[in-house]
Amino acid sequence: DTVAILGVVGWFWFHAGMASKPQMSSAPRDVNPTTSTNPAMVQPVIPIAAPDPWHGLKTGPVHVEKSGAGHLVYAVGEVRNESDHERFGVKVELDVLDAQGEKVGSASDYTQSIDAGKTWRFRALVTDRNGVAAKIASLKED
């Protein structure tokens, strides 16, 4: 009789433990965290900020222009200091491109400082006669 009692107690213990466990279903589950009705499955979306390679210095488009009636050509563009402090010894280095987009030279310009929230308009002398466009290669601060 002891074996029968232990068997009954074991049966109840087993089934009581199963009742507290979630039941598996063959029905498909909603695993999309944006539409799930299960709060444990909803994951917050954490935006990832784009990298800021120049730490608050933002560049705009660059274009090549002739200076008046002369033969001098400049790569012209802007650098804006979007940080909350003055930036010192800022140098822009440019790749000078030909009509096919191939690099044919380089140009650079320098300013001693850019105040917080201000824009620096750079003019870098282009010395290669085939240069018709330019793009920023680097931006450095001393």
mmCIF file of N, CA and C in Angstrom:
data_model
loop_
_atom_site.group_PDB
_atom_site.id
_atom_site.type_symbol
_atom_site.label_atom_id
_atom_site.label_comp_id
_atom_site.label_asym_id
_atom_site.label_seq_id
_atom_site.Cartn_x
_atom_site.Cartn_y
_atom_site.Cartn_z
ATOM 1 N N ASP A 1 0.812 -1.195 0.000
ATOM 2 C CA ASP A 1 0.000 0.000 0.000
ATOM 3 C C ASP A 1 0.856 1.260 0.000
ATOM 4 N N THR A 2 2.019 1.213 0.579
ATOM 5 C CA THR A 2 2.905 2.380 0.594
ATOM 6 C C THR A 2 3.303 2.759 -0.824
ATOM 7 N N VAL A 3 3.527 1.770 -1.658
ATOM 8 C CA VAL A 3 3.896 2.031 -3.038
ATOM 9 C C VAL A 3 2.748 2.699 -3.772
ATOM 10 N N ALA A 4 1.513 2.273 -3.494
ATOM 11 C CA ALA A 4 0.352 2.878 -4.140
ATOM 12 C C ALA A 4 0.184 4.315 -3.702
ATOM 13 N N ILE A 5 0.407 4.606 -2.432
ATOM 14 C CA ILE A 5 0.272 5.985 -1.924
ATOM 15 C C ILE A 5 1.363 6.857 -2.557
ATOM 16 N N LEU A 6 2.564 6.361 -2.598
ATOM 17 C CA LEU A 6 3.656 7.127 -3.214
ATOM 18 C C LEU A 6 3.375 7.374 -4.690
ATOM 19 N N GLY A 7 2.795 6.410 -5.364
ATOM 20 C CA GLY A 7 2.442 6.580 -6.764
ATOM 21 C C GLY A 7 1.397 7.662 -6.958
ATOM 22 N N VAL A 8 0.381 7.695 -6.100
ATOM 23 C CA VAL A 8 -0.670 8.722 -6.188
ATOM 24 C C VAL A 8 -0.090 10.087 -5.882
ATOM 25 N N VAL A 9 0.736 10.178 -4.830
ATOM 26 C CA VAL A 9 1.358 11.462 -4.464
ATOM 27 C C VAL A 9 2.261 11.929 -5.601
ATOM 28 N N GLY A 10 3.029 11.024 -6.180
ATOM 29 C CA GLY A 10 3.895 11.387 -7.305
ATOM 30 C C GLY A 10 3.101 11.875 -8.504
ATOM 31 N N TRP A 11 1.981 11.213 -8.773
ATOM 32 C CA TRP A 11 1.124 11.626 -9.888
ATOM 33 C C TRP A 11 0.609 13.039 -9.675
ATOM 34 N N PHE A 12 0.121 13.366 -8.454
ATOM 35 C CA PHE A 12 -0.369 14.711 -8.140
ATOM 36 C C PHE A 12 0.765 15.744 -8.214
ATOM 37 N N TRP A 13 1.924 15.359 -7.669
ATOM 38 C CA TRP A 13 3.050 16.287 -7.680
ATOM 39 C C TRP A 13 3.461 16.604 -9.125
ATOM 40 N N PHE A 14 3.534 15.623 -9.970
ATOM 41 C CA PHE A 14 3.900 15.805 -11.368
ATOM 42 C C PHE A 14 2.904 16.692 -12.092
ATOM 43 N N HIS A 15 1.600 16.414 -11.941
ATOM 44 C CA HIS A 15 0.577 17.190 -12.637
ATOM 45 C C HIS A 15 0.400 18.587 -12.053
ATOM 46 N N ALA A 16 0.629 18.740 -10.755
ATOM 47 C CA ALA A 16 0.556 20.078 -10.151
ATOM 48 C C ALA A 16 1.694 20.951 -10.686
ATOM 49 N N GLY A 17 2.875 20.378 -10.868
ATOM 50 C CA GLY A 17 4.006 21.120 -11.430
ATOM 51 C C GLY A 17 3.769 21.484 -12.880
ATOM 52 N N MET A 18 3.112 20.631 -13.630
ATOM 53 C CA MET A 18 2.808 20.908 -15.029
ATOM 54 C C MET A 18 1.802 22.036 -15.173
ATOM 55 N N ALA A 19 0.891 22.169 -14.214
ATOM 56 C CA ALA A 19 -0.122 23.220 -14.294
ATOM 57 C C ALA A 19 0.505 24.593 -14.144
ATOM 58 N N SER A 20 1.612 24.701 -13.426
ATOM 59 C CA SER A 20 2.240 26.009 -13.242
ATOM 60 C C SER A 20 3.155 26.380 -14.406
ATOM 61 N N LYS A 21 3.496 25.404 -15.251
ATOM 62 C CA LYS A 21 4.347 25.676 -16.404
ATOM 63 C C LYS A 21 3.492 26.113 -17.583
ATOM 64 N N PRO A 22 4.011 26.978 -18.460
ATOM 65 C CA PRO A 22 3.238 27.376 -19.638
ATOM 66 C C PRO A 22 3.023 26.172 -20.541
ATOM 67 N N GLN A 23 1.848 26.071 -21.082
ATOM 68 C CA GLN A 23 1.495 24.973 -21.961
ATOM 69 C C GLN A 23 1.992 25.286 -23.368
ATOM 70 N N MET A 24 2.553 24.320 -24.021
ATOM 71 C CA MET A 24 3.031 24.472 -25.383
ATOM 72 C C MET A 24 1.860 24.278 -26.330
ATOM 73 N N SER A 25 1.847 25.030 -27.366
ATOM 74 C CA SER A 25 0.779 24.943 -28.345
ATOM 75 C C SER A 25 1.397 24.741 -29.715
ATOM 76 N N SER A 26 0.680 24.063 -30.566
ATOM 77 C CA SER A 26 1.180 23.890 -31.929
ATOM 78 C C SER A 26 0.801 25.070 -32.808
ATOM 79 N N ALA A 27 -0.001 26.016 -32.257
ATOM 80 C CA ALA A 27 -0.389 27.201 -33.023
ATOM 81 C C ALA A 27 0.813 28.120 -33.164
ATOM 82 N N PRO A 28 0.964 28.815 -34.297
ATOM 83 C CA PRO A 28 2.106 29.720 -34.477
ATOM 84 C C PRO A 28 2.066 30.849 -33.456
ATOM 85 N N ARG A 29 3.253 31.218 -32.967
ATOM 86 C CA ARG A 29 3.355 32.309 -31.996
ATOM 87 C C ARG A 29 3.720 33.603 -32.710
ATOM 88 N N ASP A 30 3.310 34.715 -32.121
ATOM 89 C CA ASP A 30 3.669 36.032 -32.637
ATOM 90 C C ASP A 30 5.006 36.396 -32.009
ATOM 91 N N VAL A 31 6.077 36.355 -32.788
ATOM 92 C CA VAL A 31 7.398 36.643 -32.256
ATOM 93 C C VAL A 31 7.906 38.011 -32.687
ATOM 94 N N ASN A 32 7.104 38.772 -33.375
ATOM 95 C CA ASN A 32 7.495 40.118 -33.786
ATOM 96 C C ASN A 32 7.367 41.035 -32.574
ATOM 97 N N PRO A 33 8.486 41.602 -32.068
ATOM 98 C CA PRO A 33 8.422 42.400 -30.851
ATOM 99 C C PRO A 33 7.582 43.671 -30.995
ATOM 100 N N THR A 34 7.331 44.124 -32.209
ATOM 101 C CA THR A 34 6.543 45.345 -32.366
ATOM 102 C C THR A 34 5.050 45.080 -32.322
ATOM 103 N N THR A 35 4.632 43.820 -32.528
ATOM 104 C CA THR A 35 3.202 43.510 -32.534
ATOM 105 C C THR A 35 2.828 42.475 -31.493
ATOM 106 N N SER A 36 3.778 41.987 -30.739
ATOM 107 C CA SER A 36 3.510 40.939 -29.766
ATOM 108 C C SER A 36 2.601 41.452 -28.662
ATOM 109 N N THR A 37 1.699 40.581 -28.225
ATOM 110 C CA THR A 37 0.832 40.930 -27.101
ATOM 111 C C THR A 37 1.432 40.458 -25.793
ATOM 112 N N ASN A 38 2.568 39.787 -25.866
ATOM 113 C CA ASN A 38 3.256 39.323 -24.678
ATOM 114 C C ASN A 38 4.220 40.415 -24.235
ATOM 115 N N PRO A 39 3.968 41.075 -23.078
ATOM 116 C CA PRO A 39 4.842 42.182 -22.661
ATOM 117 C C PRO A 39 6.282 41.751 -22.452
ATOM 118 N N ALA A 40 6.504 40.497 -22.120
ATOM 119 C CA ALA A 40 7.869 40.036 -21.909
ATOM 120 C C ALA A 40 8.650 39.998 -23.213
ATOM 121 N N MET A 41 7.972 39.953 -24.339
ATOM 122 C CA MET A 41 8.652 39.864 -25.628
ATOM 123 C C MET A 41 8.867 41.228 -26.277
ATOM 124 N N VAL A 42 8.272 42.274 -25.784
ATOM 125 C CA VAL A 42 8.414 43.592 -26.393
ATOM 126 C C VAL A 42 9.769 44.163 -26.007
ATOM 127 N N GLN A 43 10.567 44.463 -27.014
ATOM 128 C CA GLN A 43 11.893 45.021 -26.807
ATOM 129 C C GLN A 43 11.884 46.487 -27.220
ATOM 130 N N PRO A 44 12.439 47.384 -26.407
ATOM 131 C CA PRO A 44 12.486 48.788 -26.820
ATOM 132 C C PRO A 44 13.442 48.974 -27.984
ATOM 133 N N VAL A 45 13.124 49.883 -28.863
ATOM 134 C CA VAL A 45 13.987 50.205 -29.994
ATOM 135 C C VAL A 45 14.932 51.309 -29.540
ATOM 136 N N ILE A 46 16.215 51.030 -29.587
ATOM 137 C CA ILE A 46 17.226 51.989 -29.163
ATOM 138 C C ILE A 46 17.896 52.540 -30.410
ATOM 139 N N PRO A 47 17.694 53.840 -30.700
ATOM 140 C CA PRO A 47 18.320 54.396 -31.897
ATOM 141 C C PRO A 47 19.837 54.448 -31.738
ATOM 142 N N ILE A 48 20.518 54.177 -32.821
ATOM 143 C CA ILE A 48 21.976 54.242 -32.832
ATOM 144 C C ILE A 48 22.374 55.515 -33.554
ATOM 145 N N ALA A 49 23.101 56.368 -32.853
ATOM 146 C CA ALA A 49 23.522 57.638 -33.437
ATOM 147 C C ALA A 49 24.568 57.387 -34.521
ATOM 148 N N ALA A 50 24.472 58.166 -35.565
ATOM 149 C CA ALA A 50 25.459 58.077 -36.633
ATOM 150 C C ALA A 50 26.808 58.535 -36.088
ATOM 151 N N PRO A 51 27.877 57.901 -36.529
ATOM 152 C CA PRO A 51 29.187 58.317 -36.044
ATOM 153 C C PRO A 51 29.497 59.754 -36.450
ATOM 154 N N ASP A 52 30.182 60.472 -35.584
ATOM 155 C CA ASP A 52 30.565 61.865 -35.832
ATOM 156 C C ASP A 52 32.084 61.905 -35.939
ATOM 157 N N PRO A 53 32.635 61.665 -37.141
ATOM 158 C CA PRO A 53 34.088 61.543 -37.263
ATOM 159 C C PRO A 53 34.844 62.829 -36.955
ATOM 160 N N TRP A 54 34.178 63.976 -37.045
ATOM 161 C CA TRP A 54 34.880 65.240 -36.834
ATOM 162 C C TRP A 54 34.390 65.964 -35.594
ATOM 163 N N HIS A 55 33.731 65.257 -34.678
ATOM 164 C CA HIS A 55 33.388 65.734 -33.338
ATOM 165 C C HIS A 55 32.755 67.124 -33.325
ATOM 166 N N GLY A 56 31.676 67.264 -34.052
ATOM 167 C CA GLY A 56 30.929 68.518 -34.038
ATOM 168 C C GLY A 56 31.236 69.454 -35.183
ATOM 169 N N LEU A 57 32.250 69.164 -35.962
ATOM 170 C CA LEU A 57 32.533 69.963 -37.155
ATOM 171 C C LEU A 57 31.801 69.308 -38.319
ATOM 172 N N LYS A 58 30.907 70.050 -38.954
ATOM 173 C CA LYS A 58 30.090 69.522 -40.050
ATOM 174 C C LYS A 58 30.470 70.221 -41.340
ATOM 175 N N THR A 59 30.571 69.438 -42.409
ATOM 176 C CA THR A 59 30.941 70.005 -43.702
ATOM 177 C C THR A 59 29.735 70.036 -44.625
ATOM 178 N N GLY A 60 29.771 70.966 -45.540
ATOM 179 C CA GLY A 60 28.744 71.072 -46.558
ATOM 180 C C GLY A 60 29.324 70.674 -47.906
ATOM 181 N N PRO A 61 28.577 70.915 -48.972
ATOM 182 C CA PRO A 61 29.089 70.580 -50.307
ATOM 183 C C PRO A 61 30.288 71.449 -50.680
ATOM 184 N N VAL A 62 31.116 70.904 -51.554
ATOM 185 C CA VAL A 62 32.310 71.603 -52.041
ATOM 186 C C VAL A 62 32.159 71.775 -53.544
ATOM 187 N N HIS A 63 32.502 72.965 -54.019
ATOM 188 C CA HIS A 63 32.493 73.170 -55.464
ATOM 189 C C HIS A 63 33.765 73.909 -55.874
ATOM 190 N N VAL A 64 34.080 73.821 -57.155
ATOM 191 C CA VAL A 64 35.279 74.468 -57.700
ATOM 192 C C VAL A 64 34.829 75.685 -58.479
ATOM 193 N N GLU A 65 35.503 76.819 -58.220
ATOM 194 C CA GLU A 65 35.136 78.062 -58.916
ATOM 195 C C GLU A 65 36.377 78.837 -59.317
ATOM 196 N N LYS A 66 36.241 79.556 -60.434
ATOM 197 C CA LYS A 66 37.306 80.444 -60.900
ATOM 198 C C LYS A 66 37.232 81.753 -60.137
ATOM 199 N N SER A 67 38.395 82.359 -59.961
ATOM 200 C CA SER A 67 38.456 83.627 -59.244
ATOM 201 C C SER A 67 38.470 84.773 -60.249
ATOM 202 N N GLY A 68 37.328 85.435 -60.411
ATOM 203 C CA GLY A 68 37.225 86.593 -61.298
ATOM 204 C C GLY A 68 37.674 86.287 -62.711
ATOM 205 N N ALA A 69 38.415 87.238 -63.307
ATOM 206 C CA ALA A 69 38.876 87.088 -64.690
ATOM 207 C C ALA A 69 40.216 86.377 -64.768
ATOM 208 N N GLY A 70 40.818 86.072 -63.593
ATOM 209 C CA GLY A 70 42.129 85.427 -63.580
ATOM 210 C C GLY A 70 42.047 83.942 -63.874
ATOM 211 N N HIS A 71 43.189 83.286 -63.720
ATOM 212 C CA HIS A 71 43.289 81.851 -63.997
ATOM 213 C C HIS A 71 43.290 81.010 -62.729
ATOM 214 N N LEU A 72 43.158 81.652 -61.576
ATOM 215 C CA LEU A 72 43.173 80.898 -60.325
ATOM 216 C C LEU A 72 41.845 80.182 -60.120
ATOM 217 N N VAL A 73 41.942 78.959 -59.596
ATOM 218 C CA VAL A 73 40.762 78.141 -59.325
ATOM 219 C C VAL A 73 40.816 77.717 -57.861
ATOM 220 N N TYR A 74 39.667 77.772 -57.194
ATOM 221 C CA TYR A 74 39.578 77.419 -55.779
ATOM 222 C C TYR A 74 38.507 76.354 -55.554
ATOM 223 N N ALA A 75 38.776 75.483 -54.591
ATOM 224 C CA ALA A 75 37.747 74.587 -54.066
ATOM 225 C C ALA A 75 37.149 75.325 -52.875
ATOM 226 N N VAL A 76 35.842 75.534 -52.918
ATOM 227 C CA VAL A 76 35.166 76.356 -51.911
ATOM 228 C C VAL A 76 34.099 75.525 -51.215
ATOM 229 N N GLY A 77 34.008 75.709 -49.912
ATOM 230 C CA GLY A 77 32.987 75.007 -49.131
ATOM 231 C C GLY A 77 32.882 75.607 -47.742
ATOM 232 N N GLU A 78 32.129 74.948 -46.886
ATOM 233 C CA GLU A 78 31.923 75.450 -45.527
ATOM 234 C C GLU A 78 32.128 74.341 -44.509
ATOM 235 N N VAL A 79 32.627 74.765 -43.335
ATOM 236 C CA VAL A 79 32.731 73.900 -42.166
ATOM 237 C C VAL A 79 32.020 74.622 -41.041
ATOM 238 N N ARG A 80 31.024 73.962 -40.443
ATOM 239 C CA ARG A 80 30.265 74.562 -39.345
ATOM 240 C C ARG A 80 30.652 73.880 -38.036
ATOM 241 N N ASN A 81 30.904 74.703 -37.022
ATOM 242 C CA ASN A 81 31.223 74.202 -35.688
ATOM 243 C C ASN A 81 29.917 74.057 -34.917
ATOM 244 N N GLU A 82 29.380 72.843 -34.857
ATOM 245 C CA GLU A 82 28.129 72.596 -34.153
ATOM 246 C C GLU A 82 28.356 72.179 -32.700
ATOM 247 N N SER A 83 29.595 72.229 -32.245
ATOM 248 C CA SER A 83 29.879 71.912 -30.845
ATOM 249 C C SER A 83 29.603 73.147 -29.989
ATOM 250 N N ASP A 84 29.736 72.991 -28.685
ATOM 251 C CA ASP A 84 29.472 74.102 -27.775
ATOM 252 C C ASP A 84 30.751 74.799 -27.318
ATOM 253 N N HIS A 85 31.859 74.555 -28.022
ATOM 254 C CA HIS A 85 33.110 75.230 -27.683
ATOM 255 C C HIS A 85 33.885 75.599 -28.948
ATOM 256 N N GLU A 86 34.756 76.585 -28.805
ATOM 257 C CA GLU A 86 35.564 77.056 -29.926
ATOM 258 C C GLU A 86 36.539 75.965 -30.352
ATOM 259 N N ARG A 87 36.778 75.866 -31.655
ATOM 260 C CA ARG A 87 37.714 74.883 -32.198
ATOM 261 C C ARG A 87 38.921 75.625 -32.746
ATOM 262 N N PHE A 88 40.116 75.098 -32.482
ATOM 263 C CA PHE A 88 41.357 75.787 -32.835
ATOM 264 C C PHE A 88 42.164 74.981 -33.849
ATOM 265 N N GLY A 89 42.830 75.716 -34.760
ATOM 266 C CA GLY A 89 43.733 75.105 -35.732
ATOM 267 C C GLY A 89 43.040 74.090 -36.621
ATOM 268 N N VAL A 90 41.971 74.509 -37.300
ATOM 269 C CA VAL A 90 41.203 73.587 -38.141
ATOM 270 C C VAL A 90 41.768 73.613 -39.568
ATOM 271 N N LYS A 91 42.069 72.418 -40.084
ATOM 272 C CA LYS A 91 42.606 72.286 -41.428
ATOM 273 C C LYS A 91 41.725 71.332 -42.221
ATOM 274 N N VAL A 92 41.319 71.776 -43.410
ATOM 275 C CA VAL A 92 40.550 70.935 -44.323
ATOM 276 C C VAL A 92 41.482 70.509 -45.449
ATOM 277 N N GLU A 93 41.487 69.210 -45.738
ATOM 278 C CA GLU A 93 42.274 68.668 -46.847
ATOM 279 C C GLU A 93 41.303 68.083 -47.864
ATOM 280 N N LEU A 94 41.543 68.397 -49.141
ATOM 281 C CA LEU A 94 40.627 68.019 -50.212
ATOM 282 C C LEU A 94 41.333 67.182 -51.266
ATOM 283 N N ASP A 95 40.581 66.251 -51.840
ATOM 284 C CA ASP A 95 41.035 65.549 -53.036
ATOM 285 C C ASP A 95 40.483 66.322 -54.227
ATOM 286 N N VAL A 96 41.344 66.662 -55.178
ATOM 287 C CA VAL A 96 40.942 67.357 -56.402
ATOM 288 C C VAL A 96 40.724 66.289 -57.473
ATOM 289 N N LEU A 97 39.566 66.375 -58.149
ATOM 290 C CA LEU A 97 39.161 65.351 -59.105
ATOM 291 C C LEU A 97 39.070 65.903 -60.520
ATOM 292 N N ASP A 98 39.332 65.032 -61.495
ATOM 293 C CA ASP A 98 39.167 65.426 -62.898
ATOM 294 C C ASP A 98 37.728 65.145 -63.342
ATOM 295 N N ALA A 99 37.453 65.327 -64.634
ATOM 296 C CA ALA A 99 36.097 65.164 -65.160
ATOM 297 C C ALA A 99 35.596 63.725 -65.032
ATOM 298 N N GLN A 100 36.505 62.741 -64.935
ATOM 299 C CA GLN A 100 36.103 61.338 -64.782
ATOM 300 C C GLN A 100 35.982 60.932 -63.309
ATOM 301 N N GLY A 101 36.221 61.874 -62.395
ATOM 302 C CA GLY A 101 36.131 61.582 -60.971
ATOM 303 C C GLY A 101 37.388 60.977 -60.377
ATOM 304 N N GLU A 102 38.467 60.970 -61.122
ATOM 305 C CA GLU A 102 39.743 60.433 -60.637
ATOM 306 C C GLU A 102 40.519 61.534 -59.913
ATOM 307 N N LYS A 103 41.211 61.143 -58.854
ATOM 308 C CA LYS A 103 42.023 62.105 -58.107
ATOM 309 C C LYS A 103 43.227 62.535 -58.930
ATOM 310 N N VAL A 104 43.376 63.866 -59.096
ATOM 311 C CA VAL A 104 44.504 64.405 -59.853
ATOM 312 C C VAL A 104 45.370 65.329 -59.001
ATOM 313 N N GLY A 105 44.960 65.561 -57.773
ATOM 314 C CA GLY A 105 45.738 66.432 -56.908
ATOM 315 C C GLY A 105 45.063 66.602 -55.561
ATOM 316 N N SER A 106 45.598 67.548 -54.807
ATOM 317 C CA SER A 106 45.036 67.842 -53.496
ATOM 318 C C SER A 106 45.113 69.339 -53.251
ATOM 319 N N ALA A 107 44.332 69.774 -52.292
ATOM 320 C CA ALA A 107 44.320 71.183 -51.907
ATOM 321 C C ALA A 107 43.982 71.240 -50.428
ATOM 322 N N SER A 108 44.305 72.347 -49.772
ATOM 323 C CA SER A 108 43.995 72.474 -48.349
ATOM 324 C C SER A 108 43.829 73.936 -47.976
ATOM 325 N N ASP A 109 43.171 74.136 -46.846
ATOM 326 C CA ASP A 109 43.019 75.471 -46.269
ATOM 327 C C ASP A 109 43.030 75.315 -44.760
ATOM 328 N N TYR A 110 43.305 76.426 -44.064
ATOM 329 C CA TYR A 110 43.490 76.406 -42.616
ATOM 330 C C TYR A 110 42.878 77.653 -42.003
ATOM 331 N N THR A 111 42.287 77.496 -40.840
ATOM 332 C CA THR A 111 41.844 78.654 -40.067
ATOM 333 C C THR A 111 42.311 78.482 -38.628
ATOM 334 N N GLN A 112 42.605 79.613 -37.982
ATOM 335 C CA GLN A 112 43.096 79.557 -36.605
ATOM 336 C C GLN A 112 42.030 79.091 -35.629
ATOM 337 N N SER A 113 40.757 79.473 -35.895
ATOM 338 C CA SER A 113 39.697 79.054 -34.971
ATOM 339 C C SER A 113 38.328 79.197 -35.631
ATOM 340 N N ILE A 114 37.380 78.427 -35.089
ATOM 341 C CA ILE A 114 35.964 78.556 -35.469
ATOM 342 C C ILE A 114 35.187 78.616 -34.163
ATOM 343 N N ASP A 115 34.496 79.738 -33.948
ATOM 344 C CA ASP A 115 33.696 79.885 -32.732
ATOM 345 C C ASP A 115 32.563 78.873 -32.697
ATOM 346 N N ALA A 116 32.093 78.543 -31.505
ATOM 347 C CA ALA A 116 30.959 77.625 -31.340
ATOM 348 C C ALA A 116 29.753 78.168 -32.090
ATOM 349 N N GLY A 117 29.114 77.311 -32.887
ATOM 350 C CA GLY A 117 27.916 77.695 -33.628
ATOM 351 C C GLY A 117 28.178 78.515 -34.885
ATOM 352 N N LYS A 118 29.434 78.751 -35.228
ATOM 353 C CA LYS A 118 29.777 79.570 -36.399
ATOM 354 C C LYS A 118 30.230 78.701 -37.572
ATOM 355 N N THR A 119 30.253 79.326 -38.758
ATOM 356 C CA THR A 119 30.636 78.647 -39.993
ATOM 357 C C THR A 119 31.878 79.296 -40.576
ATOM 358 N N TRP A 120 32.807 78.466 -41.022
ATOM 359 C CA TRP A 120 34.014 78.928 -41.710
ATOM 360 C C TRP A 120 33.865 78.575 -43.176
ATOM 361 N N ARG A 121 34.006 79.584 -44.052
ATOM 362 C CA ARG A 121 33.981 79.364 -45.501
ATOM 363 C C ARG A 121 35.436 79.255 -45.963
ATOM 364 N N PHE A 122 35.805 78.046 -46.389
ATOM 365 C CA PHE A 122 37.192 77.843 -46.817
ATOM 366 C C PHE A 122 37.327 78.032 -48.323
ATOM 367 N N ARG A 123 38.565 78.394 -48.734
ATOM 368 C CA ARG A 123 38.942 78.546 -50.148
ATOM 369 C C ARG A 123 40.319 77.934 -50.307
ATOM 370 N N ALA A 124 40.368 76.782 -50.920
ATOM 371 C CA ALA A 124 41.627 76.067 -51.107
ATOM 372 C C ALA A 124 42.059 76.181 -52.563
ATOM 373 N N LEU A 125 43.255 76.667 -52.789
ATOM 374 C CA LEU A 125 43.775 76.852 -54.139
ATOM 375 C C LEU A 125 43.970 75.502 -54.836
ATOM 376 N N VAL A 126 43.387 75.371 -56.030
ATOM 377 C CA VAL A 126 43.527 74.163 -56.851
ATOM 378 C C VAL A 126 44.619 74.444 -57.875
ATOM 379 N N THR A 127 45.703 73.670 -57.839
ATOM 380 C CA THR A 127 46.837 73.934 -58.725
ATOM 381 C C THR A 127 46.850 73.054 -59.966
ATOM 382 N N ASP A 128 46.099 71.968 -59.972
ATOM 383 C CA ASP A 128 46.070 71.081 -61.146
ATOM 384 C C ASP A 128 45.063 71.610 -62.159
ATOM 385 N N ARG A 129 45.483 71.805 -63.396
ATOM 386 C CA ARG A 129 44.608 72.371 -64.435
ATOM 387 C C ARG A 129 43.452 71.440 -64.807
ATOM 388 N N ASN A 130 43.587 70.154 -64.540
ATOM 389 C CA ASN A 130 42.533 69.198 -64.860
ATOM 390 C C ASN A 130 41.491 69.095 -63.742
ATOM 391 N N GLY A 131 41.723 69.785 -62.656
ATOM 392 C CA GLY A 131 40.810 69.710 -61.525
ATOM 393 C C GLY A 131 39.502 70.442 -61.788
ATOM 394 N N VAL A 132 38.390 69.703 -61.763
ATOM 395 C CA VAL A 132 37.078 70.309 -62.014
ATOM 396 C C VAL A 132 36.119 70.105 -60.841
ATOM 397 N N ALA A 133 36.532 69.300 -59.860
ATOM 398 C CA ALA A 133 35.697 69.034 -58.685
ATOM 399 C C ALA A 133 36.613 68.726 -57.509
ATOM 400 N N ALA A 134 36.033 68.741 -56.320
ATOM 401 C CA ALA A 134 36.813 68.420 -55.125
ATOM 402 C C ALA A 134 35.898 67.797 -54.083
ATOM 403 N N LYS A 135 36.504 66.969 -53.234
ATOM 404 C CA LYS A 135 35.772 66.385 -52.110
ATOM 405 C C LYS A 135 36.668 66.402 -50.885
ATOM 406 N N ILE A 136 36.058 66.473 -49.716
ATOM 407 C CA ILE A 136 36.826 66.541 -48.472
ATOM 408 C C ILE A 136 37.447 65.180 -48.190
ATOM 409 N N ALA A 137 38.767 65.185 -47.996
ATOM 410 C CA ALA A 137 39.484 63.968 -47.657
ATOM 411 C C ALA A 137 39.648 63.855 -46.148
ATOM 412 N N SER A 138 39.907 64.975 -45.484
ATOM 413 C CA SER A 138 40.039 64.951 -44.024
ATOM 414 C C SER A 138 39.816 66.339 -43.452
ATOM 415 N N LEU A 139 39.523 66.330 -42.174
ATOM 416 C CA LEU A 139 39.306 67.551 -41.411
ATOM 417 C C LEU A 139 40.025 67.338 -40.091
ATOM 418 N N LYS A 140 40.976 68.204 -39.778
ATOM 419 C CA LYS A 140 41.803 68.010 -38.596
ATOM 420 C C LYS A 140 41.798 69.255 -37.721
ATOM 421 N N GLU A 141 42.019 69.020 -36.445
ATOM 422 C CA GLU A 141 42.147 70.119 -35.502
ATOM 423 C C GLU A 141 43.462 69.943 -34.757
ATOM 424 N N ASP A 142 44.271 71.039 -34.697
ATOM 425 C CA ASP A 142 45.549 70.984 -33.966
ATOM 426 C C ASP A 142 45.333 70.948 -32.480
#
